[in-house]
Short mmCIF file of C-alpha atoms and ligand atoms in Angstrom, two decimals:
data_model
loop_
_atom_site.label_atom_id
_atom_site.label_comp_id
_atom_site.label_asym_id
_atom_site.label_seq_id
_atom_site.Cartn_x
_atom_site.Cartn_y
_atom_site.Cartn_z
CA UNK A 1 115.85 122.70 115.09
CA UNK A 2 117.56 119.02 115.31
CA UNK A 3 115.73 115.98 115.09
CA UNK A 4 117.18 115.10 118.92
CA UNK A 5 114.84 118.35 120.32
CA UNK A 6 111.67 116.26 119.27
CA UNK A 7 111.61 113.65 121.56
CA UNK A 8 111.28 110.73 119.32
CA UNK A 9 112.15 107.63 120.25
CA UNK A 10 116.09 106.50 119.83
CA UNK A 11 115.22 103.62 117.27
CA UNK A 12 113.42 105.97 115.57
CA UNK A 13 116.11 108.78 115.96
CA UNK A 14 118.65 106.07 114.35
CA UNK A 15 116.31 105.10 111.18
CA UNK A 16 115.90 109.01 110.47
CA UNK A 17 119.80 108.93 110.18
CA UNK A 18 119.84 105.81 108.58
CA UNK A 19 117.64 107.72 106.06
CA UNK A 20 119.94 110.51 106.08
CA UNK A 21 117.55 113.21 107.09
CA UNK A 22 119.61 115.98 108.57
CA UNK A 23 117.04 117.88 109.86
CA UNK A 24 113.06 118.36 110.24
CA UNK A 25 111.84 120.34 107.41
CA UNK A 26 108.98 122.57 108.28
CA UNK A 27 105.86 120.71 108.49
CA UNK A 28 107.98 117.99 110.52
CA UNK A 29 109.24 120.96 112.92
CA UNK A 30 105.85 122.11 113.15
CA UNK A 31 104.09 118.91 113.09
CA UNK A 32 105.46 116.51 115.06
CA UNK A 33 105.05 118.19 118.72
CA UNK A 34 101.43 118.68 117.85
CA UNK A 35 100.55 115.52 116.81
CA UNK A 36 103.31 113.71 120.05
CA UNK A 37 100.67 115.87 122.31
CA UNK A 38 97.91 113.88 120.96
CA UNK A 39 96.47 116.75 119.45
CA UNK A 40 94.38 117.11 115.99
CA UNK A 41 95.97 118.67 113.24
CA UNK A 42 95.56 120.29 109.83
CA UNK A 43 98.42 120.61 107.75
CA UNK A 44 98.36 122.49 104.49
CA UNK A 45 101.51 120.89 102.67
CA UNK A 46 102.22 119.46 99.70
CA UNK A 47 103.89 116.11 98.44
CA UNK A 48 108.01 117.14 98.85
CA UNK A 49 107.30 118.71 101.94
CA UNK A 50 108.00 115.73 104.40
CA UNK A 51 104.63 115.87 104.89
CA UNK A 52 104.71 112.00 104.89
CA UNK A 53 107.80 111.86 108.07
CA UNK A 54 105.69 114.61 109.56
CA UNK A 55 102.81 112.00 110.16
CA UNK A 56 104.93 109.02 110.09
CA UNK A 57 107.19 109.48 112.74
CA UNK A 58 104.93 110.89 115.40
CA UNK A 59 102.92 108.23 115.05
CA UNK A 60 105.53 105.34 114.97
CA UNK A 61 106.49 107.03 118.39
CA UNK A 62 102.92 107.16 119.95
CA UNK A 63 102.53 103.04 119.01
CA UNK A 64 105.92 102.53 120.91
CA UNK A 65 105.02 104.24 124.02
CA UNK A 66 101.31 104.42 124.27
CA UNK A 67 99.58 101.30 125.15
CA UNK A 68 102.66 100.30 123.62
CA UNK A 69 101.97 96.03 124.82
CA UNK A 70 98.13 96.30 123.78
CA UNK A 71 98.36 94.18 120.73
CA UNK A 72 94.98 93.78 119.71
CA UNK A 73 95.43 92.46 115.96
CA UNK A 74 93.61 95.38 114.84
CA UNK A 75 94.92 98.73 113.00
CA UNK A 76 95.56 101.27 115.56
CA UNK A 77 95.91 103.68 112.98
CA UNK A 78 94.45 104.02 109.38
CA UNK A 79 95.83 106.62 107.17
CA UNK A 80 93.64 107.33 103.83
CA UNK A 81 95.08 108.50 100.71
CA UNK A 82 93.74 108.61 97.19
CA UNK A 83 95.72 106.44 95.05
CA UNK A 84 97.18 103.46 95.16
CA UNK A 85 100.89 105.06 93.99
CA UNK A 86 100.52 107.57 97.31
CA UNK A 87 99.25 104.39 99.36
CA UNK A 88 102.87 102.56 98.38
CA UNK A 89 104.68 105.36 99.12
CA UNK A 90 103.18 106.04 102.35
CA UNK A 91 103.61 102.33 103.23
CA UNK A 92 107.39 102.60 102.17
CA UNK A 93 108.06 105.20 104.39
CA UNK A 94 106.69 103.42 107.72
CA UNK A 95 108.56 100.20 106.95
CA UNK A 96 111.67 102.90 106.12
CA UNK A 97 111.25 103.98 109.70
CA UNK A 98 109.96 101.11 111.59
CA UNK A 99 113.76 99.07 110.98
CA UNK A 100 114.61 97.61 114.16
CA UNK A 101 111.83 99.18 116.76
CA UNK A 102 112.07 97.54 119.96
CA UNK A 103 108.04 96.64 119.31
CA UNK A 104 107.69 95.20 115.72
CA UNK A 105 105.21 97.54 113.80
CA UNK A 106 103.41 95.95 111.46
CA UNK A 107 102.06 98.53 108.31
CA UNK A 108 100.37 97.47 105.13
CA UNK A 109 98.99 99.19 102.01
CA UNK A 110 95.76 98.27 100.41
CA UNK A 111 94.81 99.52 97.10
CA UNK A 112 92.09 98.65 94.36
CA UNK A 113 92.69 97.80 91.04
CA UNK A 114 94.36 94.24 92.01
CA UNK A 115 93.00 91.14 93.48
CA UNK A 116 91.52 91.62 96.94
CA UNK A 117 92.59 87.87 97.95
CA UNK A 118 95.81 88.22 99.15
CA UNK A 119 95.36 90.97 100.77
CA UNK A 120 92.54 89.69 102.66
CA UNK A 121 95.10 86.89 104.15
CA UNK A 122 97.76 89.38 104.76
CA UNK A 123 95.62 92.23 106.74
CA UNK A 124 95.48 90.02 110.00
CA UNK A 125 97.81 91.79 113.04
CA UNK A 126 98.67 95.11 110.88
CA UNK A 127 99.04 97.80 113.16
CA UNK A 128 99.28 100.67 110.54
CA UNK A 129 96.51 100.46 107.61
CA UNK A 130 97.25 102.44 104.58
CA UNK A 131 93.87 102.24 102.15
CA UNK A 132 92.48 104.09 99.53
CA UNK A 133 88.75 104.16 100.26
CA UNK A 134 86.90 101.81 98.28
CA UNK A 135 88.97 98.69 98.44
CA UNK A 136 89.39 99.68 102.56
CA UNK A 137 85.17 99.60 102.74
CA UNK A 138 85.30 96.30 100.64
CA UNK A 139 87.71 94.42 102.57
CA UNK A 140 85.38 96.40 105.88
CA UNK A 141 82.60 94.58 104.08
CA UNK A 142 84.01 91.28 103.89
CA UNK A 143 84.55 91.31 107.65
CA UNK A 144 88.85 91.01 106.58
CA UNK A 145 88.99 94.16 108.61
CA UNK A 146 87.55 95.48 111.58
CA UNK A 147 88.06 99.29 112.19
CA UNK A 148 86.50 99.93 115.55
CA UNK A 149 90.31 99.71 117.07
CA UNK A 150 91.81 103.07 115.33
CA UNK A 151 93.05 105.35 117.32
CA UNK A 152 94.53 107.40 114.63
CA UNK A 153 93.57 108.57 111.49
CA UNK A 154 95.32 110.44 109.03
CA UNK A 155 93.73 111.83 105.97
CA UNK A 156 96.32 112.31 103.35
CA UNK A 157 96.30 114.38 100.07
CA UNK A 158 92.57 114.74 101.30
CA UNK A 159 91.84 117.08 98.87
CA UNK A 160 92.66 114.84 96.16
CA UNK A 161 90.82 112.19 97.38
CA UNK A 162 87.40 115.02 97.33
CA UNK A 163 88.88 115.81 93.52
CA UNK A 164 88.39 112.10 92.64
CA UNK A 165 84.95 111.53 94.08
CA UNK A 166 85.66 109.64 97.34
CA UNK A 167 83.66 111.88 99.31
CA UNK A 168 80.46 108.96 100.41
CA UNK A 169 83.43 106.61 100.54
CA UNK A 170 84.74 108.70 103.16
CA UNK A 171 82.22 109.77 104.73
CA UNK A 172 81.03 105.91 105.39
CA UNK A 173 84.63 105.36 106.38
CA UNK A 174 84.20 107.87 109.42
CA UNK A 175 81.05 106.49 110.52
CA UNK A 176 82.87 103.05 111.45
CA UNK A 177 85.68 104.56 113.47
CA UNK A 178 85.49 105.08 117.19
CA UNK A 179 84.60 108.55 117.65
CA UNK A 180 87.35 108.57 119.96
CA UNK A 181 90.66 109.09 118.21
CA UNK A 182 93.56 111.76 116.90
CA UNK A 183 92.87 112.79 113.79
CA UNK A 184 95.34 114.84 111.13
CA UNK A 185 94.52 115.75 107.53
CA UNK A 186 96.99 116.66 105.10
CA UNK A 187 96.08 118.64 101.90
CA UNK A 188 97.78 121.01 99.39
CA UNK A 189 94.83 123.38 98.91
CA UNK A 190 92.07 124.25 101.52
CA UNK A 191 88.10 123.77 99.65
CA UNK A 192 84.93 124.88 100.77
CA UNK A 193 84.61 121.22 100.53
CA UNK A 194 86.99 120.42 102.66
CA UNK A 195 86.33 123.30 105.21
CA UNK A 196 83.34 120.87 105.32
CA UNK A 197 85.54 117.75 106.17
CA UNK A 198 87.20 119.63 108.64
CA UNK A 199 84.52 120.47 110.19
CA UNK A 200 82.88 117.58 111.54
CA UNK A 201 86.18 115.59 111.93
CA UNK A 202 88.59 117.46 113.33
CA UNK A 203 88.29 118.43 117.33
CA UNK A 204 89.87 121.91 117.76
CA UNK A 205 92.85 121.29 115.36
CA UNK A 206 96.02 122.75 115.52
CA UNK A 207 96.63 124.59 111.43
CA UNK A 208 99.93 124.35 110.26
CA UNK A 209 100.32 126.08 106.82
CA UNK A 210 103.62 125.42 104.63
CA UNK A 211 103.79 128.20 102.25
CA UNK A 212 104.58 127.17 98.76
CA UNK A 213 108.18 127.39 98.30
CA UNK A 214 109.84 129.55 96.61
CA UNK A 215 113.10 129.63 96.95
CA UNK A 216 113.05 126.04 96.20
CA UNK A 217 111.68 126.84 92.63
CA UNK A 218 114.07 129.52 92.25
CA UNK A 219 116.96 126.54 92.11
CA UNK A 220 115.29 125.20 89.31
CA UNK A 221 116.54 126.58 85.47
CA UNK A 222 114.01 126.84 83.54
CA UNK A 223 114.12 127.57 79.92
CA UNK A 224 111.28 127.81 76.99
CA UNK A 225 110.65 127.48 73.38
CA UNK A 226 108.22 129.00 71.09
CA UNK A 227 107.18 126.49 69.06
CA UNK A 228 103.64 125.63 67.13
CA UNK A 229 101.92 122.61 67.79
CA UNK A 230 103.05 120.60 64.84
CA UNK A 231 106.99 121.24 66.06
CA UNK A 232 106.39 120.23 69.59
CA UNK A 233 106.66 116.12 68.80
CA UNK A 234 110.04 116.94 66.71
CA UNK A 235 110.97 119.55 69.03
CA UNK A 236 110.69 117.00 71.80
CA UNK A 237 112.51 113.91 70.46
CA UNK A 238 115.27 116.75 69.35
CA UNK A 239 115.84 117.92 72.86
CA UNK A 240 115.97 114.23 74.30
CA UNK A 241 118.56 113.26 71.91
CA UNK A 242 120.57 116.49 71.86
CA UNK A 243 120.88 116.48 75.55
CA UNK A 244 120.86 112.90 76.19
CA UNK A 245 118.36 112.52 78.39
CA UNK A 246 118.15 109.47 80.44
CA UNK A 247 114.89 110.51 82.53
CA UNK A 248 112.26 112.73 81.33
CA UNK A 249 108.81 113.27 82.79
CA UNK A 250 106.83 115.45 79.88
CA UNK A 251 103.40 117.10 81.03
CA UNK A 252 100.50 117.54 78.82
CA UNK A 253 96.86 119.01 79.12
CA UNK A 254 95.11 115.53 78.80
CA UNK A 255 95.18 111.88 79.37
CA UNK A 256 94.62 112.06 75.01
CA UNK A 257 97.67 113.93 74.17
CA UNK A 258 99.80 111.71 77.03
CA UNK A 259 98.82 108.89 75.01
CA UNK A 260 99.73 110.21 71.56
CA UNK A 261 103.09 111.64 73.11
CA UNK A 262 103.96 108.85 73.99
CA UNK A 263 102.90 106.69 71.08
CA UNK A 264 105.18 108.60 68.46
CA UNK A 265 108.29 108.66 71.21
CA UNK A 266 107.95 105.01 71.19
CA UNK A 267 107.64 104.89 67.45
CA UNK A 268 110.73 106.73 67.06
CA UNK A 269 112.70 104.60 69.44
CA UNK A 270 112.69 106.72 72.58
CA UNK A 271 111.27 104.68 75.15
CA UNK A 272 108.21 105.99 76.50
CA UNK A 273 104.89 105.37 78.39
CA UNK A 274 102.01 107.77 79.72
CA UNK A 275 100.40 107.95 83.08
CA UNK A 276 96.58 109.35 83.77
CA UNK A 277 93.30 108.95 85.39
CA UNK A 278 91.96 106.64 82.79
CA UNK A 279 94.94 104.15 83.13
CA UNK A 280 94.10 101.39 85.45
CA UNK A 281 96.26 101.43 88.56
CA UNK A 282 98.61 98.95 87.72
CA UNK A 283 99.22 100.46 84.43
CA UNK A 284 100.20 103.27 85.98
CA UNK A 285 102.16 101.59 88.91
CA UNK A 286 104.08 99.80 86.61
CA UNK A 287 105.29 102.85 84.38
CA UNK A 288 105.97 104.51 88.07
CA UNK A 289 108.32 102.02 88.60
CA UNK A 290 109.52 101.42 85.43
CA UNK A 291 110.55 105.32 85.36
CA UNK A 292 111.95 105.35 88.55
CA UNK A 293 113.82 102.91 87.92
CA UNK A 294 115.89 104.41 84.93
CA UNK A 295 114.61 101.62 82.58
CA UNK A 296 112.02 103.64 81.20
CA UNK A 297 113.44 106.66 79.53
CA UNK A 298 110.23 108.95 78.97
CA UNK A 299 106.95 109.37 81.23
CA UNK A 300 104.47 111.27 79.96
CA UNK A 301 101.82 112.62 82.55
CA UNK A 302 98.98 114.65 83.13
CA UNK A 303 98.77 116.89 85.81
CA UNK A 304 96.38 114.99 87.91
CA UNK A 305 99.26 112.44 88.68
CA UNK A 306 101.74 115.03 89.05
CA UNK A 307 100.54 115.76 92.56
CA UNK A 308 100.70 112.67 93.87
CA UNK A 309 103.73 111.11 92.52
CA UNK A 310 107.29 110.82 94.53
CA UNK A 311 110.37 111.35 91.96
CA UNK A 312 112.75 112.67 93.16
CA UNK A 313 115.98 114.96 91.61
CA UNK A 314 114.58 114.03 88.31
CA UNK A 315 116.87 116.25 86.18
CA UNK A 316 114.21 117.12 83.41
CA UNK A 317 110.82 118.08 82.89
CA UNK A 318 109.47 119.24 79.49
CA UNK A 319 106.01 121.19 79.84
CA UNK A 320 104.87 120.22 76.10
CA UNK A 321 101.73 121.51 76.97
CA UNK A 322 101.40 124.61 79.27
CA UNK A 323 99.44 123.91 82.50
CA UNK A 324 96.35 125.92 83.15
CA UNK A 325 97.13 127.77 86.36
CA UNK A 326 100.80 129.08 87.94
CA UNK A 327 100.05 126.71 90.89
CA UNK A 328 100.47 123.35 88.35
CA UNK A 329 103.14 124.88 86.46
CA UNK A 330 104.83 124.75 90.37
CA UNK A 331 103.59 121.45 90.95
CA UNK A 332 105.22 120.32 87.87
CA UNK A 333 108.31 121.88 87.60
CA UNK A 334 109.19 121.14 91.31
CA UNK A 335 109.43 117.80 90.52
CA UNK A 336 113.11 118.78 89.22
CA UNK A 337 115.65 119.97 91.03
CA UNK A 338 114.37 118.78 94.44
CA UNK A 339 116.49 117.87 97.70
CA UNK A 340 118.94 120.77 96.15
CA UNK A 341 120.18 118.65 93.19
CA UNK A 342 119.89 120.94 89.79
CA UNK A 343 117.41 120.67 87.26
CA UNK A 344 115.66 121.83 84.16
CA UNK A 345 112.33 122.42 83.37
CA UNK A 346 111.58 123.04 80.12
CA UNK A 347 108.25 124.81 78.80
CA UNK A 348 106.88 124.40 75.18
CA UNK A 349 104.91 127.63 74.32
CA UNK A 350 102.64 128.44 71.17
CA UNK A 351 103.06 132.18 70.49
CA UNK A 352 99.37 132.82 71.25
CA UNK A 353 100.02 131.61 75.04
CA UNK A 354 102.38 134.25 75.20
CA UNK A 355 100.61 136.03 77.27
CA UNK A 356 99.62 133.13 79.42
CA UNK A 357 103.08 131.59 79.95
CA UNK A 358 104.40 135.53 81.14
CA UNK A 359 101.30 135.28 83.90
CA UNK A 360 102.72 132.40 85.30
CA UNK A 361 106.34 133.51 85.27
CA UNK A 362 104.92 136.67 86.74
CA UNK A 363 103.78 135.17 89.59
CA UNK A 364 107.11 132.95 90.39
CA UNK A 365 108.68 135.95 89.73
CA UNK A 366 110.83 134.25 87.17
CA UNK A 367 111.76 135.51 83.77
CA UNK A 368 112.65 133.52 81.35
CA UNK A 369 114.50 133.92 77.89
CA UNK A 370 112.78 132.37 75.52
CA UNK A 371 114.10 130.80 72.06
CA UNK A 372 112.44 130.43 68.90
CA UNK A 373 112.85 126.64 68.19
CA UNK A 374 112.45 128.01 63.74
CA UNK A 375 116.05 129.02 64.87
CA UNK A 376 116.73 125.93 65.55
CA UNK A 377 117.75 122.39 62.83
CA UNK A 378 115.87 119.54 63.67
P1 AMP B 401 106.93 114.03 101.10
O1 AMP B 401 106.58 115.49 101.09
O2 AMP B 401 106.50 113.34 102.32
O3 AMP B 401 106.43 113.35 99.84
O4 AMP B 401 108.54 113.91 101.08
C1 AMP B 401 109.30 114.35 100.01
C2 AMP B 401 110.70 113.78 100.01
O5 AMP B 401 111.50 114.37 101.01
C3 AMP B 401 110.78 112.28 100.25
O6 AMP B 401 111.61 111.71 99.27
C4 AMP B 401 111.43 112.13 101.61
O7 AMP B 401 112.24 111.00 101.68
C5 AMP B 401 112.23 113.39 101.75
N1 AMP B 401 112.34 113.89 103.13
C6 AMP B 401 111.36 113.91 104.06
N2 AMP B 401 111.79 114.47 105.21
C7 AMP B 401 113.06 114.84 105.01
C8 AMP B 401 114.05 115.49 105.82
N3 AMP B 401 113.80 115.88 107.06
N4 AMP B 401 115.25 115.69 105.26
C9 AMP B 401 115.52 115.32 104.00
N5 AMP B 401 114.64 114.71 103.18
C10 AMP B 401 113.42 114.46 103.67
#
């Protein structure tokens, strides 16, 4: 399958090689026809799937040929997500792809957790909305917005969006669109809850399901330590100075242990800053970018964020604390090593998780020798 079989639009074809995609990757192969024949869809994919193109493009095509001079200076198409880093993201990649369209296409991303003024002024004539739900039903409220023009709307991440409570947000959200429209909703797990979304808002859907993939684990090393709790913060300033790493993302269990993590990197002059639910959004945005950036050395994350953040071929990631289920320990580690660059992930493990850590290799049928970090002089 080539790009050139799905009909896109040639300004569109040329930014996708501006990009440097080669070709579709599954959920885009899958995807894109569906949504082109105006169809609903439900895609069970995760973040590093192209789920983002998969919506993106399609509907970048549909605004250039259908009703392609109505320019009504509303949003023809709202996409949801649950955070303000996803809503960024999202936005980056429609800008990516709108270069040079021979019908401007105007996107935006609005986000809580900063001032609602300028946005306000700057939500006039966007054709593509990005929101997370509470600041879109604020700026609804304040009449900055008026939704009754979407054509299209795109639920991504959805089942984060249930995880963090959105779910009246949402639901309120619905009740102001036309009932008229495509719809498409994106998630990495399927809920009762969300069987309950999908319900009542999509109209015969089309299911595409991207199975989690292996293979693309299976390029990642992965090595492990046994080490007790009061070694891991030595263990882990060892390993970062031993192997001179430049970019690190280190998981723990809680928002707590991110913070202390980090505190004592920083204290010992590795640069470092922590990410979580209880950070306000642009404390979080700003590490994002700091880290992606290469001027912050060390991120330290819980695992809530590490589904919705966009790194990519970071060439570490320490596990200092092991993740509950083999589906996060995926989550996490597969944010090394991705778009076929190498990586290593690298799993702190108290001997009584023994057990634990061998269910999760297990089921990613990895094995993994481990070393005893009392071997080791640090
Ligand atoms: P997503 O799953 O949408 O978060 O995308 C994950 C990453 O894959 C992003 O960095 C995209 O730029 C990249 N990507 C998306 N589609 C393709 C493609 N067809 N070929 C190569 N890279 C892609």
């Amino acid at each position: 399958m080539s790009f050139e079989k799905l009909n896109l639009h040639p300004s569109i074809l040329a930014n996708i090689i501006a990009l440097g995609y080669k070709t579709p990757t599954p959920i885009q192969a899958q995807g894109i026809p569906v949504v082109l024949k105006g169809q609903d869809l439900l895609g069970i994919a995760k973040t590093g799937s192209g789920k983002t193109a998969s919506f993106v493009l399609p509907i970048l095509n549909q605004l250039l040929t259908v009703n392609a001079g109505e320019r009504n200076r509303q949003p023809r198409v709202l996409v949801l997500v649950p955070t303000r880093e996803l809503a960024v993201q999202v936005a980056e990649v429609f800008k990516e792809l709108s270069i040079n369209l021979p019908q401007p296409v105007k996107s935006m991303a609005v986000y809580g957790g900063v001032s609602i003024n300028p946005q306000m002024k700057a939500i006039y004539g966007v054709d593509v909305l990005i929101a997370t739900p509470g600041r879109l039903l604020d700026l609804q409220g304040s009449n900055a917005v008026d939704l009754s023009k979407v054509e299209t709307l795109v639920l991504d991440e959805a089942d984060k969006m249930l995880n963090l409570g959105f779910q009246d947000e949402m639901q309120e959200i619905f009740e102001r669109l036309p009932k008229r429209r495509q719809n498409m909703l994106f998630s990495a797990t399927l809920s009762d809850q969300l069987s309950g979304i999908n319900r009542v808002l999509l109209l015969d859907p089309v299911v595409i399901e991207i199975e989690e993939k292996v293979d693309e684990v299976e390029l990642i090393n992965l090595s492990g330590y046994f080490v007790s709790d009061d070694r891991k913060g030595p263990l882990l300033r060892h390993l970062i100075r031993e192997q001179d790493m430049k970019q690190v993302l280190v998981f723990t269990s809680s928002g707590l242990k991110a913070d202390k993590v980090a505190g004592k990197l920083s204290k010992n002059g590795i640069q470092a800053l922590s990410i979580h639910g209880k950070k306000s959004q642009s404390a979080r945005m700003g590490a994002l970018d700091k880290f992606k950036s290469g001027e912050l050395r060390v991120l330290v994350a819980t695992d809530l964020i590490s589904r919705g953040i966009d790194i990519n071929e970071l060439p570490f990631v320490i596990n200092y604390e092991l993740p509950r289920s083999p589906k996060d320990f995926v989550h996490r580690v597969g944010r090394t090593g991705r778009a076929k660059s190498e990586g290593l992930a690298i799993t702190f493990v108290a001997r009584e998780e023994t057990h634990h850590f061998k269910v999760i290799l297990k089921k990613m049928k990895r094995y993994i020798d481990m070393i005893d970090s009392e071997t080791l002089d640090f």
